[in-house]
Amino acid sequence: MNTIYELLLLIPVLLFSLSLHEFMHGYASYKLGDPTPKSQGRLTLNPLAHLDPMGSLVLILTRRFGWAKPVPINPNYYKNPRQGMMLVSLAGPGANFFLAAVFALIARVIVFFSSSTLYQLQMAGYGNLVQTIFVFFQLAVIINLSLGFFNLLPVPPLDGSKILMGILPPKFDKYIRKLEGPYGMILLLLLAYTGVLWSVIGPLVNTVYGLLL
């Protein structure tokens, strides 16, 4: 696909998908009794409140991986901080998987209707428009599946590390926390640059993509 063309389709998907991902983290924390996300102005779908310049650039360049600004939360407000952190962490990837399913459904509807009327649309000059819309939703499915599985990796600062800490006994927390700070992000960027990251989550993305579309 033409790079410029793909980028034009990618940007709106990027903005909405990352914004919903972070919004759901904040909303889940808020519903568990934490007022921090609301007080910090993060209970919004406005991309300007959520986007991280570097994370957005990485997503545009890789078309697979990226991140937004973490939503500030305070687990001390939760009745069960350990379980609460796990639920809040699951909310972000869960939102991306939900979006992938919705976008896939829309793409299937487009195929269903365009298959019977494609000739008429082509004659009317709208054939390329239908194809562009379908490619947009295909890309949206891939991006959201990639974001969902990427964030489930158990490497700080990704959601998967907090989910793992909620599953494992507390004595294992110190081992996961050793990767917090710059070390975890450096490891992720290195894995992404070498292609190892996609070799891990790529089969998962492709399998679910095949089921959805």
PDB file of N, CA, C and O in Angstrom, residues 11-73:
ATOM      1  N   ILE A  11      -3.827   7.698  10.771  1.00  0.00           N
ATOM      2  CA  ILE A  11      -3.882   8.762  11.784  1.00  0.00           C
ATOM      3  C   ILE A  11      -5.214   8.797  12.542  1.00  0.00           C
ATOM      4  O   ILE A  11      -5.219   8.821  13.780  1.00  0.00           O
ATOM      5  N   PRO A  12      -6.385   8.806  11.867  1.00  0.00           N
ATOM      6  CA  PRO A  12      -7.633   8.817  12.648  1.00  0.00           C
ATOM      7  C   PRO A  12      -7.824   7.555  13.494  1.00  0.00           C
ATOM      8  O   PRO A  12      -8.369   7.620  14.598  1.00  0.00           O
ATOM      9  N   VAL A  13      -7.369   6.406  12.980  1.00  0.00           N
ATOM     10  CA  VAL A  13      -7.450   5.167  13.764  1.00  0.00           C
ATOM     11  C   VAL A  13      -6.565   5.285  14.991  1.00  0.00           C
ATOM     12  O   VAL A  13      -6.958   4.914  16.110  1.00  0.00           O
ATOM     13  N   LEU A  14      -5.362   5.792  14.804  1.00  0.00           N
ATOM     14  CA  LEU A  14      -4.417   5.989  15.902  1.00  0.00           C
ATOM     15  C   LEU A  14      -5.011   6.884  16.978  1.00  0.00           C
ATOM     16  O   LEU A  14      -4.996   6.551  18.179  1.00  0.00           O
ATOM     17  N   LEU A  15      -5.547   8.021  16.572  1.00  0.00           N
ATOM     18  CA  LEU A  15      -6.073   8.991  17.529  1.00  0.00           C
ATOM     19  C   LEU A  15      -7.204   8.394  18.363  1.00  0.00           C
ATOM     20  O   LEU A  15      -7.217   8.509  19.594  1.00  0.00           O
ATOM     21  N   PHE A  16      -8.138   7.744  17.691  1.00  0.00           N
ATOM     22  CA  PHE A  16      -9.300   7.219  18.400  1.00  0.00           C
ATOM     23  C   PHE A  16      -8.945   6.011  19.252  1.00  0.00           C
ATOM     24  O   PHE A  16      -9.390   5.894  20.409  1.00  0.00           O
ATOM     25  N   SER A  17      -8.139   5.103  18.715  1.00  0.00           N
ATOM     26  CA  SER A  17      -7.826   3.858  19.421  1.00  0.00           C
ATOM     27  C   SER A  17      -7.007   4.107  20.684  1.00  0.00           C
ATOM     28  O   SER A  17      -7.283   3.530  21.745  1.00  0.00           O
ATOM     29  N   LEU A  18      -5.989   4.951  20.583  1.00  0.00           N
ATOM     30  CA  LEU A  18      -5.188   5.259  21.763  1.00  0.00           C
ATOM     31  C   LEU A  18      -5.991   6.048  22.791  1.00  0.00           C
ATOM     32  O   LEU A  18      -5.860   5.828  24.003  1.00  0.00           O
ATOM     33  N   SER A  19      -6.838   6.960  22.311  1.00  0.00           N
ATOM     34  CA  SER A  19      -7.645   7.767  23.237  1.00  0.00           C
ATOM     35  C   SER A  19      -8.633   6.897  24.000  1.00  0.00           C
ATOM     36  O   SER A  19      -8.801   7.052  25.215  1.00  0.00           O
ATOM     37  N   LEU A  20      -9.301   5.974  23.297  1.00  0.00           N
ATOM     38  CA  LEU A  20     -10.253   5.099  23.980  1.00  0.00           C
ATOM     39  C   LEU A  20      -9.536   4.170  24.954  1.00  0.00           C
ATOM     40  O   LEU A  20     -10.042   3.896  26.047  1.00  0.00           O
ATOM     41  N   HIS A  21      -8.367   3.695  24.568  1.00  0.00           N
ATOM     42  CA  HIS A  21      -7.563   2.822  25.430  1.00  0.00           C
ATOM     43  C   HIS A  21      -7.298   3.515  26.776  1.00  0.00           C
ATOM     44  O   HIS A  21      -7.553   2.937  27.854  1.00  0.00           O
ATOM     45  N   GLU A  22      -6.803   4.749  26.715  1.00  0.00           N
ATOM     46  CA  GLU A  22      -6.481   5.464  27.951  1.00  0.00           C
ATOM     47  C   GLU A  22      -7.739   5.900  28.700  1.00  0.00           C
ATOM     48  O   GLU A  22      -7.775   5.885  29.935  1.00  0.00           O
ATOM     49  N   PHE A  23      -8.767   6.298  27.948  1.00  0.00           N
ATOM     50  CA  PHE A  23     -10.025   6.673  28.589  1.00  0.00           C
ATOM     51  C   PHE A  23     -10.573   5.524  29.430  1.00  0.00           C
ATOM     52  O   PHE A  23     -11.042   5.725  30.553  1.00  0.00           O
ATOM     53  N   MET A  24     -10.500   4.303  28.902  1.00  0.00           N
ATOM     54  CA  MET A  24     -11.038   3.155  29.616  1.00  0.00           C
ATOM     55  C   MET A  24     -10.222   2.832  30.868  1.00  0.00           C
ATOM     56  O   MET A  24     -10.775   2.383  31.874  1.00  0.00           O
ATOM     57  N   HIS A  25      -8.904   3.066  30.820  1.00  0.00           N
ATOM     58  CA  HIS A  25      -8.113   2.933  32.047  1.00  0.00           C
ATOM     59  C   HIS A  25      -8.652   3.890  33.109  1.00  0.00           C
ATOM     60  O   HIS A  25      -8.876   3.504  34.262  1.00  0.00           O
ATOM     61  N   GLY A  26      -8.816   5.148  32.695  1.00  0.00           N
ATOM     62  CA  GLY A  26      -9.287   6.159  33.637  1.00  0.00           C
ATOM     63  C   GLY A  26     -10.695   5.891  34.124  1.00  0.00           C
ATOM     64  O   GLY A  26     -10.995   6.048  35.319  1.00  0.00           O
ATOM     65  N   TYR A  27     -11.566   5.475  33.215  1.00  0.00           N
ATOM     66  CA  TYR A  27     -12.961   5.224  33.580  1.00  0.00           C
ATOM     67  C   TYR A  27     -13.065   4.051  34.550  1.00  0.00           C
ATOM     68  O   TYR A  27     -13.833   4.104  35.529  1.00  0.00           O
ATOM     69  N   ALA A  28     -12.300   2.994  34.291  1.00  0.00           N
ATOM     70  CA  ALA A  28     -12.319   1.830  35.179  1.00  0.00           C
ATOM     71  C   ALA A  28     -11.838   2.223  36.573  1.00  0.00           C
ATOM     72  O   ALA A  28     -12.416   1.809  37.588  1.00  0.00           O
ATOM     73  N   SER A  29     -10.771   3.023  36.639  1.00  0.00           N
ATOM     74  CA  SER A  29     -10.249   3.465  37.938  1.00  0.00           C
ATOM     75  C   SER A  29     -11.266   4.355  38.644  1.00  0.00           C
ATOM     76  O   SER A  29     -11.470   4.234  39.865  1.00  0.00           O
ATOM     77  N   TYR A  30     -11.914   5.223  37.886  1.00  0.00           N
ATOM     78  CA  TYR A  30     -12.928   6.119  38.450  1.00  0.00           C
ATOM     79  C   TYR A  30     -14.101   5.325  39.028  1.00  0.00           C
ATOM     80  O   TYR A  30     -14.600   5.636  40.119  1.00  0.00           O
ATOM     81  N   LYS A  31     -14.534   4.285  38.308  1.00  0.00           N
ATOM     82  CA  LYS A  31     -15.647   3.459  38.779  1.00  0.00           C
ATOM     83  C   LYS A  31     -15.273   2.650  40.020  1.00  0.00           C
ATOM     84  O   LYS A  31     -16.154   2.234  40.781  1.00  0.00           O
ATOM     85  N   LEU A  32     -13.984   2.440  40.223  1.00  0.00           N
ATOM     86  CA  LEU A  32     -13.523   1.717  41.402  1.00  0.00           C
ATOM     87  C   LEU A  32     -13.303   2.660  42.585  1.00  0.00           C
ATOM     88  O   LEU A  32     -12.791   2.239  43.627  1.00  0.00           O
ATOM     89  N   GLY A  33     -13.661   3.935  42.409  1.00  0.00           N
ATOM     90  CA  GLY A  33     -13.593   4.883  43.518  1.00  0.00           C
ATOM     91  C   GLY A  33     -12.462   5.887  43.473  1.00  0.00           C
ATOM     92  O   GLY A  33     -12.306   6.682  44.401  1.00  0.00           O
ATOM     93  N   ASP A  34     -11.668   5.877  42.399  1.00  0.00           N
ATOM     94  CA  ASP A  34     -10.510   6.768  42.298  1.00  0.00           C
ATOM     95  C   ASP A  34     -10.886   8.043  41.540  1.00  0.00           C
ATOM     96  O   ASP A  34     -11.180   7.989  40.345  1.00  0.00           O
ATOM     97  N   PRO A  35     -10.854   9.214  42.184  1.00  0.00           N
ATOM     98  CA  PRO A  35     -11.212  10.463  41.495  1.00  0.00           C
ATOM     99  C   PRO A  35     -10.073  11.061  40.666  1.00  0.00           C
ATOM    100  O   PRO A  35     -10.270  12.058  39.971  1.00  0.00           O
ATOM    101  N   THR A  36      -8.887  10.474  40.748  1.00  0.00           N
ATOM    102  CA  THR A  36      -7.704  11.061  40.105  1.00  0.00           C
ATOM    103  C   THR A  36      -7.853  11.265  38.600  1.00  0.00           C
ATOM    104  O   THR A  36      -7.550  12.355  38.101  1.00  0.00           O
ATOM    105  N   PRO A  37      -8.286  10.255  37.834  1.00  0.00           N
ATOM    106  CA  PRO A  37      -8.391  10.472  36.380  1.00  0.00           C
ATOM    107  C   PRO A  37      -9.315  11.629  36.017  1.00  0.00           C
ATOM    108  O   PRO A  37      -9.012  12.403  35.099  1.00  0.00           O
ATOM    109  N   LYS A  38     -10.425  11.764  36.746  1.00  0.00           N
ATOM    110  CA  LYS A  38     -11.361  12.853  36.463  1.00  0.00           C
ATOM    111  C   LYS A  38     -10.751  14.200  36.819  1.00  0.00           C
ATOM    112  O   LYS A  38     -10.856  15.169  36.056  1.00  0.00           O
ATOM    113  N   SER A  39     -10.088  14.271  37.964  1.00  0.00           N
ATOM    114  CA  SER A  39      -9.496  15.538  38.399  1.00  0.00           C
ATOM    115  C   SER A  39      -8.347  15.968  37.493  1.00  0.00           C
ATOM    116  O   SER A  39      -8.040  17.153  37.387  1.00  0.00           O
ATOM    117  N   GLN A  40      -7.719  14.997  36.826  1.00  0.00           N
ATOM    118  CA  GLN A  40      -6.614  15.287  35.922  1.00  0.00           C
ATOM    119  C   GLN A  40      -7.073  15.493  34.475  1.00  0.00           C
ATOM    120  O   GLN A  40      -6.256  15.630  33.570  1.00  0.00           O
ATOM    121  N   GLY A  41      -8.376  15.491  34.262  1.00  0.00           N
ATOM    122  CA  GLY A  41      -8.915  15.739  32.928  1.00  0.00           C
ATOM    123  C   GLY A  41      -8.705  14.620  31.941  1.00  0.00           C
ATOM    124  O   GLY A  41      -8.683  14.849  30.724  1.00  0.00           O
ATOM    125  N   ARG A  42      -8.627  13.387  32.422  1.00  0.00           N
ATOM    126  CA  ARG A  42      -8.349  12.258  31.521  1.00  0.00           C
ATOM    127  C   ARG A  42      -9.591  11.435  31.199  1.00  0.00           C
ATOM    128  O   ARG A  42      -9.489  10.456  30.452  1.00  0.00           O
ATOM    129  N   LEU A  43     -10.746  11.794  31.746  1.00  0.00           N
ATOM    130  CA  LEU A  43     -11.974  11.091  31.377  1.00  0.00           C
ATOM    131  C   LEU A  43     -12.584  11.768  30.155  1.00  0.00           C
ATOM    132  O   LEU A  43     -13.671  12.336  30.193  1.00  0.00           O
ATOM    133  N   THR A  44     -11.863  11.713  29.069  1.00  0.00           N
ATOM    134  CA  THR A  44     -12.263  12.339  27.821  1.00  0.00           C
ATOM    135  C   THR A  44     -11.696  11.546  26.654  1.00  0.00           C
ATOM    136  O   THR A  44     -10.684  10.841  26.804  1.00  0.00           O
ATOM    137  N   LEU A  45     -12.338  11.666  25.496  1.00  0.00           N
ATOM    138  CA  LEU A  45     -11.826  11.032  24.279  1.00  0.00           C
ATOM    139  C   LEU A  45     -11.035  12.025  23.428  1.00  0.00           C
ATOM    140  O   LEU A  45     -10.654  11.704  22.309  1.00  0.00           O
ATOM    141  N   ASN A  46     -10.803  13.203  23.968  1.00  0.00           N
ATOM    142  CA  ASN A  46     -10.001  14.204  23.260  1.00  0.00           C
ATOM    143  C   ASN A  46      -8.561  13.700  23.142  1.00  0.00           C
ATOM    144  O   ASN A  46      -7.879  13.522  24.159  1.00  0.00           O
ATOM    145  N   PRO A  47      -8.063  13.450  21.930  1.00  0.00           N
ATOM    146  CA  PRO A  47      -6.709  12.895  21.766  1.00  0.00           C
ATOM    147  C   PRO A  47      -5.621  13.756  22.400  1.00  0.00           C
ATOM    148  O   PRO A  47      -4.602  13.231  22.841  1.00  0.00           O
ATOM    149  N   LEU A  48      -5.833  15.070  22.449  1.00  0.00           N
ATOM    150  CA  LEU A  48      -4.812  15.956  23.003  1.00  0.00           C
ATOM    151  C   LEU A  48      -4.543  15.667  24.476  1.00  0.00           C
ATOM    152  O   LEU A  48      -3.463  15.966  24.987  1.00  0.00           O
ATOM    153  N   ALA A  49      -5.506  15.081  25.160  1.00  0.00           N
ATOM    154  CA  ALA A  49      -5.333  14.767  26.579  1.00  0.00           C
ATOM    155  C   ALA A  49      -4.545  13.482  26.793  1.00  0.00           C
ATOM    156  O   ALA A  49      -4.051  13.237  27.894  1.00  0.00           O
ATOM    157  N   HIS A  50      -4.408  12.678  25.752  1.00  0.00           N
ATOM    158  CA  HIS A  50      -3.843  11.342  25.934  1.00  0.00           C
ATOM    159  C   HIS A  50      -2.568  11.066  25.144  1.00  0.00           C
ATOM    160  O   HIS A  50      -1.764  10.226  25.567  1.00  0.00           O
ATOM    161  N   LEU A  51      -2.380  11.717  24.012  1.00  0.00           N
ATOM    162  CA  LEU A  51      -1.309  11.301  23.115  1.00  0.00           C
ATOM    163  C   LEU A  51       0.077  11.622  23.651  1.00  0.00           C
ATOM    164  O   LEU A  51       0.316  12.692  24.204  1.00  0.00           O
ATOM    165  N   ASP A  52       0.973  10.666  23.486  1.00  0.00           N
ATOM    166  CA  ASP A  52       2.382  10.827  23.789  1.00  0.00           C
ATOM    167  C   ASP A  52       3.117  10.961  22.453  1.00  0.00           C
ATOM    168  O   ASP A  52       2.999  10.075  21.597  1.00  0.00           O
ATOM    169  N   PRO A  53       3.861  12.044  22.226  1.00  0.00           N
ATOM    170  CA  PRO A  53       4.497  12.252  20.912  1.00  0.00           C
ATOM    171  C   PRO A  53       5.371  11.086  20.472  1.00  0.00           C
ATOM    172  O   PRO A  53       5.286  10.630  19.334  1.00  0.00           O
ATOM    173  N   MET A  54       6.193  10.575  21.378  1.00  0.00           N
ATOM    174  CA  MET A  54       7.080   9.475  21.005  1.00  0.00           C
ATOM    175  C   MET A  54       6.294   8.199  20.733  1.00  0.00           C
ATOM    176  O   MET A  54       6.564   7.482  19.756  1.00  0.00           O
ATOM    177  N   GLY A  55       5.323   7.895  21.585  1.00  0.00           N
ATOM    178  CA  GLY A  55       4.517   6.694  21.384  1.00  0.00           C
ATOM    179  C   GLY A  55       3.740   6.746  20.087  1.00  0.00           C
ATOM    180  O   GLY A  55       3.596   5.729  19.385  1.00  0.00           O
ATOM    181  N   SER A  56       3.225   7.935  19.738  1.00  0.00           N
ATOM    182  CA  SER A  56       2.487   8.090  18.492  1.00  0.00           C
ATOM    183  C   SER A  56       3.413   7.927  17.289  1.00  0.00           C
ATOM    184  O   SER A  56       3.046   7.305  16.287  1.00  0.00           O
ATOM    185  N   LEU A  57       4.625   8.479  17.400  1.00  0.00           N
ATOM    186  CA  LEU A  57       5.591   8.357  16.304  1.00  0.00           C
ATOM    187  C   LEU A  57       5.976   6.904  16.078  1.00  0.00           C
ATOM    188  O   LEU A  57       6.054   6.438  14.930  1.00  0.00           O
ATOM    189  N   VAL A  58       6.198   6.177  17.170  1.00  0.00           N
ATOM    190  CA  VAL A  58       6.550   4.752  17.056  1.00  0.00           C
ATOM    191  C   VAL A  58       5.421   3.981  16.382  1.00  0.00           C
ATOM    192  O   VAL A  58       5.661   3.123  15.519  1.00  0.00           O
ATOM    193  N   LEU A  59       4.179   4.292  16.738  1.00  0.00           N
ATOM    194  CA  LEU A  59       3.043   3.593  16.137  1.00  0.00           C
ATOM    195  C   LEU A  59       2.935   3.903  14.651  1.00  0.00           C
ATOM    196  O   LEU A  59       2.654   3.025  13.834  1.00  0.00           O
ATOM    197  N   ILE A  60       3.164   5.161  14.275  1.00  0.00           N
ATOM    198  CA  ILE A  60       3.106   5.535  12.862  1.00  0.00           C
ATOM    199  C   ILE A  60       4.204   4.830  12.075  1.00  0.00           C
ATOM    200  O   ILE A  60       3.984   4.340  10.961  1.00  0.00           O
ATOM    201  N   LEU A  61       5.407   4.761  12.669  1.00  0.00           N
ATOM    202  CA  LEU A  61       6.538   4.152  11.971  1.00  0.00           C
ATOM    203  C   LEU A  61       6.394   2.634  11.865  1.00  0.00           C
ATOM    204  O   LEU A  61       6.717   2.038  10.837  1.00  0.00           O
ATOM    205  N   THR A  62       5.927   1.992  12.935  1.00  0.00           N
ATOM    206  CA  THR A  62       5.832   0.528  12.930  1.00  0.00           C
ATOM    207  C   THR A  62       4.495   0.039  12.400  1.00  0.00           C
ATOM    208  O   THR A  62       4.389  -1.088  11.933  1.00  0.00           O
ATOM    209  N   ARG A  63       3.451   0.902  12.502  1.00  0.00           N
ATOM    210  CA  ARG A  63       2.084   0.537  12.119  1.00  0.00           C
ATOM    211  C   ARG A  63       1.578  -0.657  12.938  1.00  0.00           C
ATOM    212  O   ARG A  63       0.679  -1.366  12.527  1.00  0.00           O
ATOM    213  N   ARG A  64       2.185  -0.889  14.068  1.00  0.00           N
ATOM    214  CA  ARG A  64       1.807  -2.035  14.905  1.00  0.00           C
ATOM    215  C   ARG A  64       1.819  -1.682  16.397  1.00  0.00           C
ATOM    216  O   ARG A  64       0.923  -2.071  17.127  1.00  0.00           O
ATOM    217  N   PHE A  65       2.866  -0.970  16.864  1.00  0.00           N
ATOM    218  CA  PHE A  65       3.068  -0.769  18.285  1.00  0.00           C
ATOM    219  C   PHE A  65       3.120   0.722  18.612  1.00  0.00           C
ATOM    220  O   PHE A  65       3.595   1.527  17.821  1.00  0.00           O
ATOM    221  N   GLY A  66       2.647   1.071  19.792  1.00  0.00           N
ATOM    222  CA  GLY A  66       2.713   2.455  20.231  1.00  0.00           C
ATOM    223  C   GLY A  66       2.093   2.589  21.607  1.00  0.00           C
ATOM    224  O   GLY A  66       1.611   1.619  22.180  1.00  0.00           O
ATOM    225  N   TRP A  67       2.114   3.806  22.126  1.00  0.00           N
ATOM    226  CA  TRP A  67       1.560   4.026  23.453  1.00  0.00           C
ATOM    227  C   TRP A  67       1.125   5.476  23.601  1.00  0.00           C
ATOM    228  O   TRP A  67       1.486   6.341  22.802  1.00  0.00           O
ATOM    229  N   ALA A  68       0.327   5.747  24.617  1.00  0.00           N
ATOM    230  CA  ALA A  68      -0.117   7.097  24.948  1.00  0.00           C
ATOM    231  C   ALA A  68       0.381   7.449  26.346  1.00  0.00           C
ATOM    232  O   ALA A  68       1.052   6.645  26.999  1.00  0.00           O
ATOM    233  N   LYS A  69       0.068   8.662  26.796  1.00  0.00           N
ATOM    234  CA  LYS A  69       0.458   9.066  28.149  1.00  0.00           C
ATOM    235  C   LYS A  69      -0.326   8.244  29.164  1.00  0.00           C
ATOM    236  O   LYS A  69      -1.558   8.170  29.077  1.00  0.00           O
ATOM    237  N   PRO A  70       0.339   7.628  30.122  1.00  0.00           N
ATOM    238  CA  PRO A  70      -0.377   6.842  31.136  1.00  0.00           C
ATOM    239  C   PRO A  70      -1.360   7.718  31.911  1.00  0.00           C
ATOM    240  O   PRO A  70      -1.060   8.869  32.234  1.00  0.00           O
ATOM    241  N   VAL A  71      -2.516   7.173  32.195  1.00  0.00           N
ATOM    242  CA  VAL A  71      -3.504   7.883  33.003  1.00  0.00           C
ATOM    243  C   VAL A  71      -3.083   7.823  34.470  1.00  0.00           C
ATOM    244  O   VAL A  71      -2.817   6.735  34.992  1.00  0.00           O
ATOM    245  N   PRO A  72      -2.993   8.962  35.142  1.00  0.00           N
ATOM    246  CA  PRO A  72      -2.637   8.936  36.573  1.00  0.00           C
ATOM    247  C   PRO A  72      -3.763   8.315  37.390  1.00  0.00           C
ATOM    248  O   PRO A  72      -4.928   8.707  37.267  1.00  0.00           O
ATOM    249  N   ILE A  73      -3.425   7.337  38.199  1.00  0.00           N
ATOM    250  CA  ILE A  73      -4.406   6.677  39.051  1.00  0.00           C
ATOM    251  C   ILE A  73      -3.825   6.510  40.448  1.00  0.00           C
ATOM    252  O   ILE A  73      -2.611   6.584  40.644  1.00  0.00           O
TER     253      ILE A  73
END
